[in-house]
Coordinates of C-alpha atoms in Angstrom, one line a residue:
Chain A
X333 CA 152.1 -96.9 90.0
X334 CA 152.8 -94.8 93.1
X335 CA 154.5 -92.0 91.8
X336 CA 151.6 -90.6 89.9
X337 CA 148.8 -90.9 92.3
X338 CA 148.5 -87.2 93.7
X339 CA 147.1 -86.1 97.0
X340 CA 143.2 -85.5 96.1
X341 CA 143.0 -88.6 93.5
X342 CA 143.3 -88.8 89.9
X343 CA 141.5 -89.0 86.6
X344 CA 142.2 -92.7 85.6
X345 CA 139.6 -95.3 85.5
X346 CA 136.1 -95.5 86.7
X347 CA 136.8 -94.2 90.0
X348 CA 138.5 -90.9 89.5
X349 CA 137.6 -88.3 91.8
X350 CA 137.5 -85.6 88.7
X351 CA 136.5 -85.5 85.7
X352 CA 137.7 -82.8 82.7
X353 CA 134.9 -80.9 80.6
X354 CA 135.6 -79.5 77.1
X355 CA 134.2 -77.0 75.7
X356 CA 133.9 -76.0 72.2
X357 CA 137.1 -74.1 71.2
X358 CA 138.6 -76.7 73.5
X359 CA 139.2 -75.6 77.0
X360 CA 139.6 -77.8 79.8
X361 CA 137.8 -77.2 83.2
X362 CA 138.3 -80.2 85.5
X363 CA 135.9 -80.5 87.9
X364 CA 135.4 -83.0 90.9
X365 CA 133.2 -85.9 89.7
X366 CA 130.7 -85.8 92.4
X367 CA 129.7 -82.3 91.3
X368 CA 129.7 -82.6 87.9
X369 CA 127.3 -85.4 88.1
X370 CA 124.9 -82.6 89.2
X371 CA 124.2 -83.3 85.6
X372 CA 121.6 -86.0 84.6
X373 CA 123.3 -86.0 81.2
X374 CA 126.7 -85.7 82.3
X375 CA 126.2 -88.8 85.0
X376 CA 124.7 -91.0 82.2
X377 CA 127.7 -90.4 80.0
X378 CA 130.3 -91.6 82.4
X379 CA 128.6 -94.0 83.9
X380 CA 127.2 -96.3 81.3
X381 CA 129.6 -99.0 80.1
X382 CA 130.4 -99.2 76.8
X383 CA 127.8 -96.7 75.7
X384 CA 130.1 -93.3 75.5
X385 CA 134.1 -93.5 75.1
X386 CA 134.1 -91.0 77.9
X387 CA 133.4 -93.4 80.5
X388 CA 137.1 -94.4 80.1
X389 CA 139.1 -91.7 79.8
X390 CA 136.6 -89.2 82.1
X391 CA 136.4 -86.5 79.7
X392 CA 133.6 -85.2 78.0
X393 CA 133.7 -82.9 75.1
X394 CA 131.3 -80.4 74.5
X395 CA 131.2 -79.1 70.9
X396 CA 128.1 -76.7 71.5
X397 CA 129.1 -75.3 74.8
X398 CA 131.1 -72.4 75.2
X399 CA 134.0 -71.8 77.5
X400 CA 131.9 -69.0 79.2
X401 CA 129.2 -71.1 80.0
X402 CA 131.3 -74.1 80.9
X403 CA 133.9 -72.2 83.2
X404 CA 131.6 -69.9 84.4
X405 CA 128.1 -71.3 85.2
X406 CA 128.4 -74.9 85.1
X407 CA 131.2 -75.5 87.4
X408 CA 129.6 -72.4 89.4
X409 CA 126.3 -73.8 90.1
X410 CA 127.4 -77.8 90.6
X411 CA 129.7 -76.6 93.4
X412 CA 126.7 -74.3 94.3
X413 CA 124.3 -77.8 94.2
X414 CA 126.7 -79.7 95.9
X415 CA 127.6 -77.3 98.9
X416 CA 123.5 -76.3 99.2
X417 CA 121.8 -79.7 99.3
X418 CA 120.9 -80.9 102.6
X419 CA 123.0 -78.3 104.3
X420 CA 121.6 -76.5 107.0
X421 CA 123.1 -73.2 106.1
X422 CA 120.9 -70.7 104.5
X423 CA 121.0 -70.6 100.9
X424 CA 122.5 -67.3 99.1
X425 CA 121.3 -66.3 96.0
X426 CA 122.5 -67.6 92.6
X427 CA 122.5 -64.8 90.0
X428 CA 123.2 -65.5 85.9
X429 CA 123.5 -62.6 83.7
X430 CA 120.2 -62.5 81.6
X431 CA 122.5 -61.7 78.9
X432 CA 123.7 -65.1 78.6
X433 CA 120.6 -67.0 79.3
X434 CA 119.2 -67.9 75.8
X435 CA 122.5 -69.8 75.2
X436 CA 122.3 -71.0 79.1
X437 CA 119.0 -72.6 78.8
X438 CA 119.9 -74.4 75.6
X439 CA 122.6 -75.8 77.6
X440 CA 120.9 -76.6 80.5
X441 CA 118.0 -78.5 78.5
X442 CA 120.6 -80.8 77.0
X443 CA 122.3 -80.9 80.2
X444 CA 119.6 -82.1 82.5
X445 CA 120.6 -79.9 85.3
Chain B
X1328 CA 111.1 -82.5 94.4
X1329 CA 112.0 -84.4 97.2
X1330 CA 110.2 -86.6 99.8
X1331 CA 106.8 -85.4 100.8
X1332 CA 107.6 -85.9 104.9
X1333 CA 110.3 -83.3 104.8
X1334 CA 108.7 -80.5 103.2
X1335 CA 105.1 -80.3 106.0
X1336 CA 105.3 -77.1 107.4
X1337 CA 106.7 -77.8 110.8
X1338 CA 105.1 -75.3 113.7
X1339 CA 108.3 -73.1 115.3
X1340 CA 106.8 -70.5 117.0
X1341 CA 103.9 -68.5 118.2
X1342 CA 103.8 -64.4 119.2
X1343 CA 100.9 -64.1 121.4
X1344 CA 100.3 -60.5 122.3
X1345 CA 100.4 -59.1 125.6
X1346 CA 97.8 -58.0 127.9
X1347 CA 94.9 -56.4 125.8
X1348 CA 95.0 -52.7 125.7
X1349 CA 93.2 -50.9 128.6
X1350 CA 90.3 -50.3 126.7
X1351 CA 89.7 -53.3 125.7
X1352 CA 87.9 -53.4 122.4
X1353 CA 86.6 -57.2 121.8
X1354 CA 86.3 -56.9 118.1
X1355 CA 89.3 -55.6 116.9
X1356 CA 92.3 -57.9 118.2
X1357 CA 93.0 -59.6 114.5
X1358 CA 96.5 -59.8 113.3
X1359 CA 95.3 -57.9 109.8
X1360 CA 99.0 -57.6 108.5
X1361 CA 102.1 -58.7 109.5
X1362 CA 105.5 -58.2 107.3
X1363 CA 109.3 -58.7 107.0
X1364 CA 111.6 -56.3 106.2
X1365 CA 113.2 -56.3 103.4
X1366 CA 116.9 -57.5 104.5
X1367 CA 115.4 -59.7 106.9
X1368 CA 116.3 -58.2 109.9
X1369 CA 112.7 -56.4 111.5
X1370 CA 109.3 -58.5 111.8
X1371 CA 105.9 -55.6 111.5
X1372 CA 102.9 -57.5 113.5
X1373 CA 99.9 -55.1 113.8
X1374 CA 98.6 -57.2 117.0
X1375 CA 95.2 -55.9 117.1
X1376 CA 93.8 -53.0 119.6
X1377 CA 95.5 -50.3 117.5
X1378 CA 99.4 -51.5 118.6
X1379 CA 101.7 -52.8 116.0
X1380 CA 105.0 -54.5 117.3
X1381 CA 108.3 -54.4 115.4
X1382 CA 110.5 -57.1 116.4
X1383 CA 113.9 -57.4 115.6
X1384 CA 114.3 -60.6 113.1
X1385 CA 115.8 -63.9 114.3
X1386 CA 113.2 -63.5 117.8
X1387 CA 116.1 -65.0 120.3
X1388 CA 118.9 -67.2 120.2
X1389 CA 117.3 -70.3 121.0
X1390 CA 113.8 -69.8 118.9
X1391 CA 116.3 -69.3 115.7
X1392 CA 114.2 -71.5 113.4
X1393 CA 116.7 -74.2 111.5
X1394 CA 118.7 -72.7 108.9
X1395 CA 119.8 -69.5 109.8
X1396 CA 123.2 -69.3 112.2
X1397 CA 123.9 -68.0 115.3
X1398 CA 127.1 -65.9 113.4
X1399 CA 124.6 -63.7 111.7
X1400 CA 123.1 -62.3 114.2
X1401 CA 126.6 -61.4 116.8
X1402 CA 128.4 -60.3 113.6
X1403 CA 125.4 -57.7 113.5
X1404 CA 126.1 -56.7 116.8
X1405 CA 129.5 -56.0 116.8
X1406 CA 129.2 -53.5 113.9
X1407 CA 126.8 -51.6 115.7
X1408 CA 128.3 -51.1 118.8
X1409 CA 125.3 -50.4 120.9
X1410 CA 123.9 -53.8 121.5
X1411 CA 121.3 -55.5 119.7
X1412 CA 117.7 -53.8 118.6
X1413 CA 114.8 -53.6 120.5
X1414 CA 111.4 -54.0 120.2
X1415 CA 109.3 -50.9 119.7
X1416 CA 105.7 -50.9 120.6
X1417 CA 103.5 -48.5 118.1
X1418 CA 100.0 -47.1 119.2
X1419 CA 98.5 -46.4 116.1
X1420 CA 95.1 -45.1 117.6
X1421 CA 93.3 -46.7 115.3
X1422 CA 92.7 -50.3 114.0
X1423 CA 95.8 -51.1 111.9
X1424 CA 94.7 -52.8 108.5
X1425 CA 97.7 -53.0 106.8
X1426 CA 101.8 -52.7 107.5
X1427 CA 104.7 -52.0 104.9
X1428 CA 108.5 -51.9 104.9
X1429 CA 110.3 -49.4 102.7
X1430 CA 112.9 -51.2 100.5
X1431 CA 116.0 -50.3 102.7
X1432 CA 119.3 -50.5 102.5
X1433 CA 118.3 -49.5 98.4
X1434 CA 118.5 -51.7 96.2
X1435 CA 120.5 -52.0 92.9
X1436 CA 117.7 -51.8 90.7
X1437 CA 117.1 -48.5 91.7
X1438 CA 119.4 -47.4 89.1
X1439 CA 117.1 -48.2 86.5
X1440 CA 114.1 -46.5 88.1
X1441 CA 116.2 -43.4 88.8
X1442 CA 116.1 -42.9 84.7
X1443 CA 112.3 -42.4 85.1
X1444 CA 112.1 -40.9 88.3
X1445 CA 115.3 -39.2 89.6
X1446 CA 114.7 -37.9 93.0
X1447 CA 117.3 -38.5 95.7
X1448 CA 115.1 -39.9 99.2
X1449 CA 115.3 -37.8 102.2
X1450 CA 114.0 -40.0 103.9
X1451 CA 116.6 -42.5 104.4
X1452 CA 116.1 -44.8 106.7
X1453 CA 114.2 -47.7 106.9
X1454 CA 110.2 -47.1 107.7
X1455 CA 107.2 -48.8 108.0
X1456 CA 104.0 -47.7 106.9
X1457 CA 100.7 -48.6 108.3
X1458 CA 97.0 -48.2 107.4
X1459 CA 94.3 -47.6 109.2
X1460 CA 90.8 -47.7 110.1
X1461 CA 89.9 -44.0 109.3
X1462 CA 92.0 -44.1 106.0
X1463 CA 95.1 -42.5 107.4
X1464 CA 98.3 -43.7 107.3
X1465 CA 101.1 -43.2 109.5
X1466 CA 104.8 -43.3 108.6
X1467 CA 107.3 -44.8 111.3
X1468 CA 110.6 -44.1 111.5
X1469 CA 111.9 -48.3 112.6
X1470 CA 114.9 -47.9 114.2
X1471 CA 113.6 -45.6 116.8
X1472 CA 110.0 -46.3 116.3
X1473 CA 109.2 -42.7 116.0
X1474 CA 105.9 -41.1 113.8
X1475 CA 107.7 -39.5 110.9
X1476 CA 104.3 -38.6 108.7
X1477 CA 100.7 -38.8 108.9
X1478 CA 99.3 -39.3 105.2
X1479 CA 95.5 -38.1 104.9
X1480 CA 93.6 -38.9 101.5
X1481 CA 91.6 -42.0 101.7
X1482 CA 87.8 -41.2 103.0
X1483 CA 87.1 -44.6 104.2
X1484 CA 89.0 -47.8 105.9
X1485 CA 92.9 -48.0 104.2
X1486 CA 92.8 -51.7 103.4
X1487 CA 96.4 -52.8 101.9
X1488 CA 99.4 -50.4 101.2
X1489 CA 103.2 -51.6 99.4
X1490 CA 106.1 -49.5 98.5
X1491 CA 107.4 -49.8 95.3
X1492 CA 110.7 -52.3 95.2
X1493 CA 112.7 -49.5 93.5
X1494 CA 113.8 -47.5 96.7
X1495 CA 112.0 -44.1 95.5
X1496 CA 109.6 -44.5 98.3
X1497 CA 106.3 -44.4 96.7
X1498 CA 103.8 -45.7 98.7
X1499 CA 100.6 -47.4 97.0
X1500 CA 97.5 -47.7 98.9
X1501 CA 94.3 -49.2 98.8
X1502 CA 90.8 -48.6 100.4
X1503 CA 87.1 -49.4 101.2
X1504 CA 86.8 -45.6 99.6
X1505 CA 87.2 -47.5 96.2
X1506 CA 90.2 -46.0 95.4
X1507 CA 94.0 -46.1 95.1
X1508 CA 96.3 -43.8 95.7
X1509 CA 100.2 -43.1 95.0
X1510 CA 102.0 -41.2 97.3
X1511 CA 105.5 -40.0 96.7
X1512 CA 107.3 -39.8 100.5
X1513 CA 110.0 -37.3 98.9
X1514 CA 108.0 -34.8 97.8
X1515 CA 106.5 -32.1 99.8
X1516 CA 102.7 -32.8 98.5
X1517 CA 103.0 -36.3 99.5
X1518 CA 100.2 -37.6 97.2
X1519 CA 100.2 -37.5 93.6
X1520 CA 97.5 -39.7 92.4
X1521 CA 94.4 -41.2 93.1
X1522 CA 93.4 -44.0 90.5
X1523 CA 89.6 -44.4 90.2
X1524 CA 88.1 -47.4 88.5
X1525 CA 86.7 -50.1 91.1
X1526 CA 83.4 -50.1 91.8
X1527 CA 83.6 -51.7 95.4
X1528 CA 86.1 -51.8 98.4
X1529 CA 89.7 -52.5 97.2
X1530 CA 90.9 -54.9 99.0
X1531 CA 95.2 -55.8 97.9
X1532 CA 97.3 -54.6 95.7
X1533 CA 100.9 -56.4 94.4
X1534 CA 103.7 -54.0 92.6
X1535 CA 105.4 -56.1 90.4
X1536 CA 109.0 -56.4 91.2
X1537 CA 110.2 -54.8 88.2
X1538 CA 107.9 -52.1 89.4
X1539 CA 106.1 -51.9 85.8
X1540 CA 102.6 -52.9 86.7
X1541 CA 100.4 -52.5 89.5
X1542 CA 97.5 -55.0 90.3
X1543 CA 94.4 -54.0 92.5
X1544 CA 91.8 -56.7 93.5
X1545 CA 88.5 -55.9 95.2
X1546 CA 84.9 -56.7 96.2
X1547 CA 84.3 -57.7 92.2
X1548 CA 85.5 -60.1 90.4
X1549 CA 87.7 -58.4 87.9
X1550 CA 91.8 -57.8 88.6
X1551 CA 92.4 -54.3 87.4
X1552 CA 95.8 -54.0 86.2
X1553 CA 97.8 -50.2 86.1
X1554 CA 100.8 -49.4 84.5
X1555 CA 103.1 -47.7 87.1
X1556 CA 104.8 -45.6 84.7
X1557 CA 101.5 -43.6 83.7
X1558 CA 98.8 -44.5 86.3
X1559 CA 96.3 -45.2 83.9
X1560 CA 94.5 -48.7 83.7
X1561 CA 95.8 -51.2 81.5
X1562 CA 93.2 -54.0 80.9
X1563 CA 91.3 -56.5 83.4
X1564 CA 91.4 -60.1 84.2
X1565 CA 88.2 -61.7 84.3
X1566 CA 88.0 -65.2 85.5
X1567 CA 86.6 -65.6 89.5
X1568 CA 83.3 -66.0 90.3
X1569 CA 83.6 -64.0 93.5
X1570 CA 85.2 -60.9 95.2
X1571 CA 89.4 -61.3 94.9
X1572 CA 90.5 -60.2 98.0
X1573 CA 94.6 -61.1 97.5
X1574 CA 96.9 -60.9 94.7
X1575 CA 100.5 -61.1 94.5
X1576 CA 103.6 -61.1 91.8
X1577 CA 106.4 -63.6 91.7
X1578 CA 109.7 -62.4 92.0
X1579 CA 110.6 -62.2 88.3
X1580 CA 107.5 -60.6 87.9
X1581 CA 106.4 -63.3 85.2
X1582 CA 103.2 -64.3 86.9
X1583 CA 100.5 -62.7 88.7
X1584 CA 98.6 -64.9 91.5
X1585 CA 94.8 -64.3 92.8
X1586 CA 92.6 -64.9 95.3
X1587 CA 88.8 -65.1 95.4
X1588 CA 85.9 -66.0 98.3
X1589 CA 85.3 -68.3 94.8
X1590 CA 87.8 -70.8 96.6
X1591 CA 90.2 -70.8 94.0
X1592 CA 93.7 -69.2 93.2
X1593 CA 94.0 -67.8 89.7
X1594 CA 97.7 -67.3 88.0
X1595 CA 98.1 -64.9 85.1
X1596 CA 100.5 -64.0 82.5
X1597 CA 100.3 -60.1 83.0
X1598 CA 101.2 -59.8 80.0
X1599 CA 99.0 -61.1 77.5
X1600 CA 96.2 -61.5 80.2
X1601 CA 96.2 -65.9 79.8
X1602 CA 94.7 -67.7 82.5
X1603 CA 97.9 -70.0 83.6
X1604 CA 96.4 -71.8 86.0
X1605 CA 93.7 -72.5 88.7
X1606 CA 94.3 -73.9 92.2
X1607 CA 91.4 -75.3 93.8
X1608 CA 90.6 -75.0 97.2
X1609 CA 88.5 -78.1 98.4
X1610 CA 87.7 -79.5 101.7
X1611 CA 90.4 -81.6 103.0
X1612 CA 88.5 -84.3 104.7
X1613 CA 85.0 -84.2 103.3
X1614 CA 83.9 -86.2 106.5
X1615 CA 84.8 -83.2 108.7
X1616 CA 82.3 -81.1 106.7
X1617 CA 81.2 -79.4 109.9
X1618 CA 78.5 -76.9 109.5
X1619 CA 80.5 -74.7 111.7
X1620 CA 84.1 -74.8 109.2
X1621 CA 83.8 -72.3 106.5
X1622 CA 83.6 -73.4 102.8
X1623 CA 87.3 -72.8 101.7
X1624 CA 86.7 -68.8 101.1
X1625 CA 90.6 -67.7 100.1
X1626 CA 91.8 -64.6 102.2
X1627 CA 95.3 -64.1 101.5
X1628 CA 98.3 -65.5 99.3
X1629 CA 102.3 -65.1 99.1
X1630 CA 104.9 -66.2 96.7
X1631 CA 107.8 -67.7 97.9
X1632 CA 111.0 -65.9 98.0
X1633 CA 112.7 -68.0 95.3
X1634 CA 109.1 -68.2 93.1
X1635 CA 109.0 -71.6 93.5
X1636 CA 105.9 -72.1 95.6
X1637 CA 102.7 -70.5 96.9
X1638 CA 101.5 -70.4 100.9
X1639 CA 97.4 -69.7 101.2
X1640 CA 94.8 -69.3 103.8
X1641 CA 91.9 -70.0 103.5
X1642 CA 88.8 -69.8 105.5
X1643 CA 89.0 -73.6 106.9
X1644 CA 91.7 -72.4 108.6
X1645 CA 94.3 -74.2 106.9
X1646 CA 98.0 -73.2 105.3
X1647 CA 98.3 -74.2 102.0
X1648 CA 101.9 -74.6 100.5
X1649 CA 101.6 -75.0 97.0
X1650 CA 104.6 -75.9 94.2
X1651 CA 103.9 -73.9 91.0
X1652 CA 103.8 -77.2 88.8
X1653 CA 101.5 -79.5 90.5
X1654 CA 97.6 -78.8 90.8
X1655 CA 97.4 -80.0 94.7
X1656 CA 99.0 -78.8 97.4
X1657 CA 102.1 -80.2 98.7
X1658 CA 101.8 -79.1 102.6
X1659 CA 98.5 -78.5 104.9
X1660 CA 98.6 -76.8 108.6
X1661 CA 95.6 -76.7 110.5
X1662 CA 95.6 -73.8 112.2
X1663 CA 93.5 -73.2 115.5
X1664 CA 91.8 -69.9 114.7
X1665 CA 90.7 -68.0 111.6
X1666 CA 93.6 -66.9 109.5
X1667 CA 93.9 -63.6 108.0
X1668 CA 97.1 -63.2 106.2
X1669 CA 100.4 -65.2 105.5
X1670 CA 104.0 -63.9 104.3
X1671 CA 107.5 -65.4 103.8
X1672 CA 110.5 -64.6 105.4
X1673 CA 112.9 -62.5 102.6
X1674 CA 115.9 -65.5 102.5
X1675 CA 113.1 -68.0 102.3
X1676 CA 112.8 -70.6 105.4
X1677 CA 109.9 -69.7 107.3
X1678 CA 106.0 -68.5 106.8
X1679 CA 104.2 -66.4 109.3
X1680 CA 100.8 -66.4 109.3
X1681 CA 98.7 -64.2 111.4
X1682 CA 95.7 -65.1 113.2
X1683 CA 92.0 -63.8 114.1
X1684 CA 92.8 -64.1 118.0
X1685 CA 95.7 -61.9 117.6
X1686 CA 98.7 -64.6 117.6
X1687 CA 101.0 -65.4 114.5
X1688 CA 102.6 -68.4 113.8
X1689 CA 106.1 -69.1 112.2
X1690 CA 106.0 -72.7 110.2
X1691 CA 108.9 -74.0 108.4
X1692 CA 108.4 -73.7 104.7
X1693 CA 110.0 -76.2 102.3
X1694 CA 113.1 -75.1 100.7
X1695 CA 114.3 -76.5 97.6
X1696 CA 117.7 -75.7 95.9
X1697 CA 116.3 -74.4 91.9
X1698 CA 117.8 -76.2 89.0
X1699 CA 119.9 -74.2 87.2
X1700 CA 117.3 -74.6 84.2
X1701 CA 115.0 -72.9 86.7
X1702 CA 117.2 -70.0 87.2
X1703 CA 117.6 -69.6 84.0
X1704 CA 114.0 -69.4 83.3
X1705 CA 113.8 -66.6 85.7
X1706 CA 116.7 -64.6 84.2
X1707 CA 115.3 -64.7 80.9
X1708 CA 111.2 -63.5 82.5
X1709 CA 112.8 -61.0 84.3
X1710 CA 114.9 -59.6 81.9
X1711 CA 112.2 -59.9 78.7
X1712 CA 108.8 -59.9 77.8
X1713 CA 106.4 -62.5 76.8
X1714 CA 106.6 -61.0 72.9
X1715 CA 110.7 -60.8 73.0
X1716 CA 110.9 -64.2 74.3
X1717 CA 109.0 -65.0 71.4
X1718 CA 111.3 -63.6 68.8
X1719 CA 114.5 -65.1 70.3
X1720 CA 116.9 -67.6 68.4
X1721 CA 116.1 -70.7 69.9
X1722 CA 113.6 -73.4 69.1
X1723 CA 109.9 -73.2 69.4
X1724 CA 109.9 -75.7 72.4
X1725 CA 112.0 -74.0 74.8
X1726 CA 110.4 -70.9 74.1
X1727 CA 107.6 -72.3 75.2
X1728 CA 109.2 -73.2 78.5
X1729 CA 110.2 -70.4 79.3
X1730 CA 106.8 -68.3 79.3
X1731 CA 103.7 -70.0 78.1
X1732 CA 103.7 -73.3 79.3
X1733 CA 106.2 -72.8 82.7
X1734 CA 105.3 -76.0 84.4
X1735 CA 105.6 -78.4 81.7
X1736 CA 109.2 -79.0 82.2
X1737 CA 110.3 -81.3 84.6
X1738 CA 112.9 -79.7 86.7

């Protein structure tokens, strides 16, 4: 249907460019598929048929995470991943506040990233 | 990490030094020291016969090894107004052992020093100090490569000195007089402390970034460590067989790295004093066991920027790059003369290592984006200690990753 495919792609079906990550008090951060993939987890949720609902739909709820964490660090540091990787440009430094690294690294365990 | 071609130290560049001094002393044109500044911008080579050079960092348009742009550098010029920097040439007078950069511009973290210490620096500028033969050691002003100071203390040959990272300017030295000494650049006495303890010539000493703990190595085979707050001597690492004649701290200041004449590389938790780790140093190609190559005797090490790996060199003349996790060495580089000391480049990149004939070599070092559990793992070493890691609320298991086993995770 024409009218709703939008200039940078959409979230319907396998192929949709993004992807929308939920965190626990439900807040939406829609992030481009490519980068959220950054996450070993993440990838193996959306891309194995018929073993997570969110393959369909391309939304993944996270109960545990925090919108903090989600909004602020995740979708930070896959853009950071993304942009970094094989680029020639030197790399600038990624700080995280120590205060939030306990939680962070509980994240980033189950996150595979 | 990723495939094994890409990350072989890949030759750039060589310094060779110009014509010998007039009096041309045959035995003393090592490169014993070379350093970085700080930001990056200045490169220290003490080029043997008493001169050390400063060169302003990237070398030339065209040598810029890959990674760093061209933008940096113009954007640097048009701020200043008066053209780019220019080399300075330094005549020590004396064989230069050892060269250090003064943290400049200061860094944040001096706020938290400034609670213990508060002096305001009148010295404020970036300098470099260096050490030499007869113990002295002469402060340079770098921008216009003028003497400043001439610090006077150390009886015998001044060995290895480091500011601390705060941005106080204290100056730690060490020397063949057996002793180390703290000087405070602000103050009008200049020295403030001498710590004895070693028995033999000290030969390195590493400040730990969070400037807590000092760590002296020397010609015996314990690691004296010092707490920087009170001077005094807090315990010693036994564990080589030999003299250490390196050390260093990674940059959350989580681990401590040694090395001996024993051939190996020793990493410590500071902290509780556990033995992390040893790194091996064996001949490469036993069938090349010439009587002529050195056994593997270690003679200096450097962390990474980013902590993630290790560059040694040893006494078969090869650069070792090693990743923190693995027990081998990811990257050799033969190197045509003896080797005397290696550092990275601030922003990571690039490894210079400096050579017995005088020359130093740039190689490209690997450089590896951290996974964000990484950088986690280094927020939460930097910010606590081994004992309040262990009473956070998470589960045993990632406790354990984050301090006492640090390379079982895969990243």
């Amino acid at each position: 249907i024409e009218g709703r495919k939008k200039t940078y792609g959409d979230r319907e079906g396998p192929d949709a460019m993004y992807v929308k990550l939920i965190s626990s008090v439900g807040h939406k951060v829609i992030v481009k598929r490519e980068y959220a993939v950054t996450s070993i987890t993440i990838k193996a949720m959306l891309s194995d048929p018929g073993q997570f609902a969110e393959n369909e739909i391309n939304e993944v709820g996270f109960r545990e995470i925090s919108s903090q964490v989600l909004s602020k660090v995740l979708r930070i540091y896959f853009t950071y991943k993304v942009h970094y990787t094989n680029s020639p440009t030197e790399i600038l430094r990624f700080a995280t506040a120590p205060q939030i690294a306990p939680e962070l690294l509980m994240t980033v365990n189950f996150l595979d990233c | 990490m990723e495939a094994g071609e890409e990350l072989l130290p890949l030759f750039d560049w060589e310094l060779k030094p110009g014509r010998p001094h007039q009096f041309d002393w045959k035995s003393s044109c090592e490169t014993w020291s070379i350093a970085f500044s700080p930001d990056g911008s200045w490169f220290a080579w003490s080029q043997g016969h008493c001169i050390v050079k400063l060169i302003p960092w990237p070398l030339e348009e065209q040598f810029i090894p890959k990674g760093f742009e061209a933008k940096n550098r113009s954007s640097k010029n048009e701020t200043k107004g008066q053209g780019s920097p220019k080399e300075k040439m330094l005549d020590c007078g004396q064989i230069v052992w050892g060269v250090a950069f003064s943290p400049w511009p200061s860094p944040p973290s001096k706020k938290l020093w400034a609670h213990n210490h508060p002096q305001v620096p009148d010295v404020s500028c970036l300098v470099l100090a260096t050490g030499l033969n007869n113990g002295q050691i002469k402060i340079w002003e770098v921008q216009t490569g003028l003497l400043l100071l001439n610090l006077s203390g150390h009886q015998d040959v001044m060995r290895d000195l480091s500011f601390t990272p705060s941005g106080s300017l204290i100056l730690v030295s060490t020397s063949r007089d057996k002793t180390l000494r703290i000087w405070y650049l602000n103050k009008h006495s200049k020295q403030i402390q001498v710590l004895l303890g070693h028995l033999q010539w000290v030969y390195c000493c590493s400040i730990s970034p969070d400037c807590s703990m000092l760590c002296s190595v020397a010609e015996e085979k314990s690691v004296f460590l010092w707490s920087m707050r009170s001077y005094t001597l807090i315990r010693k690492l036994e564990g080589h067989q030999s003299s250490v004649v390196s050390c260093d701290s990674s940059p959350n200041s989580a681990l401590l790295v040694t090395a001996s004449y024993d051939t190996n590389v020793i990493m410590w938790d500071p902290y509780t004093s556990e033995r992390l780790r040893s790194l091996h140093h064996t001949q490469v190609d036993p069938a090349m066991d010439d009587s002529n190559v050195h056994i593997s005797s270690l003679r200096s090490l450097c962390f990474s920027p980013e902590g993630l790996y290790l560059a040694t060199v040893a006494d078969d003349r090869l650069l070792r790059i090693w990743a923190l996790e693995l027990k081998t060495p990811i990257a050799f580089a033969p190197v045509t003369n003896g080797l005397c000391c290696c550092t990275f480049f601030p922003h990571g990149g690039v490894i210079a290592t400096g050579i017995r004939d005088g020359h130093v070599q740039f190689w490209t070092a690997p450089r590896v984006l951290s996974s964000l559990k990484h950088l986690c793992r280094k927020a939460l070493q930097s910010f606590l200690t081994t004992y309040q890691v262990l009473a956070l609320p998470i589960p045993k298991k990632m406790k354990e990753t984050v301090f006492l086993e640090p390379f079982g995770m895969r990243y």
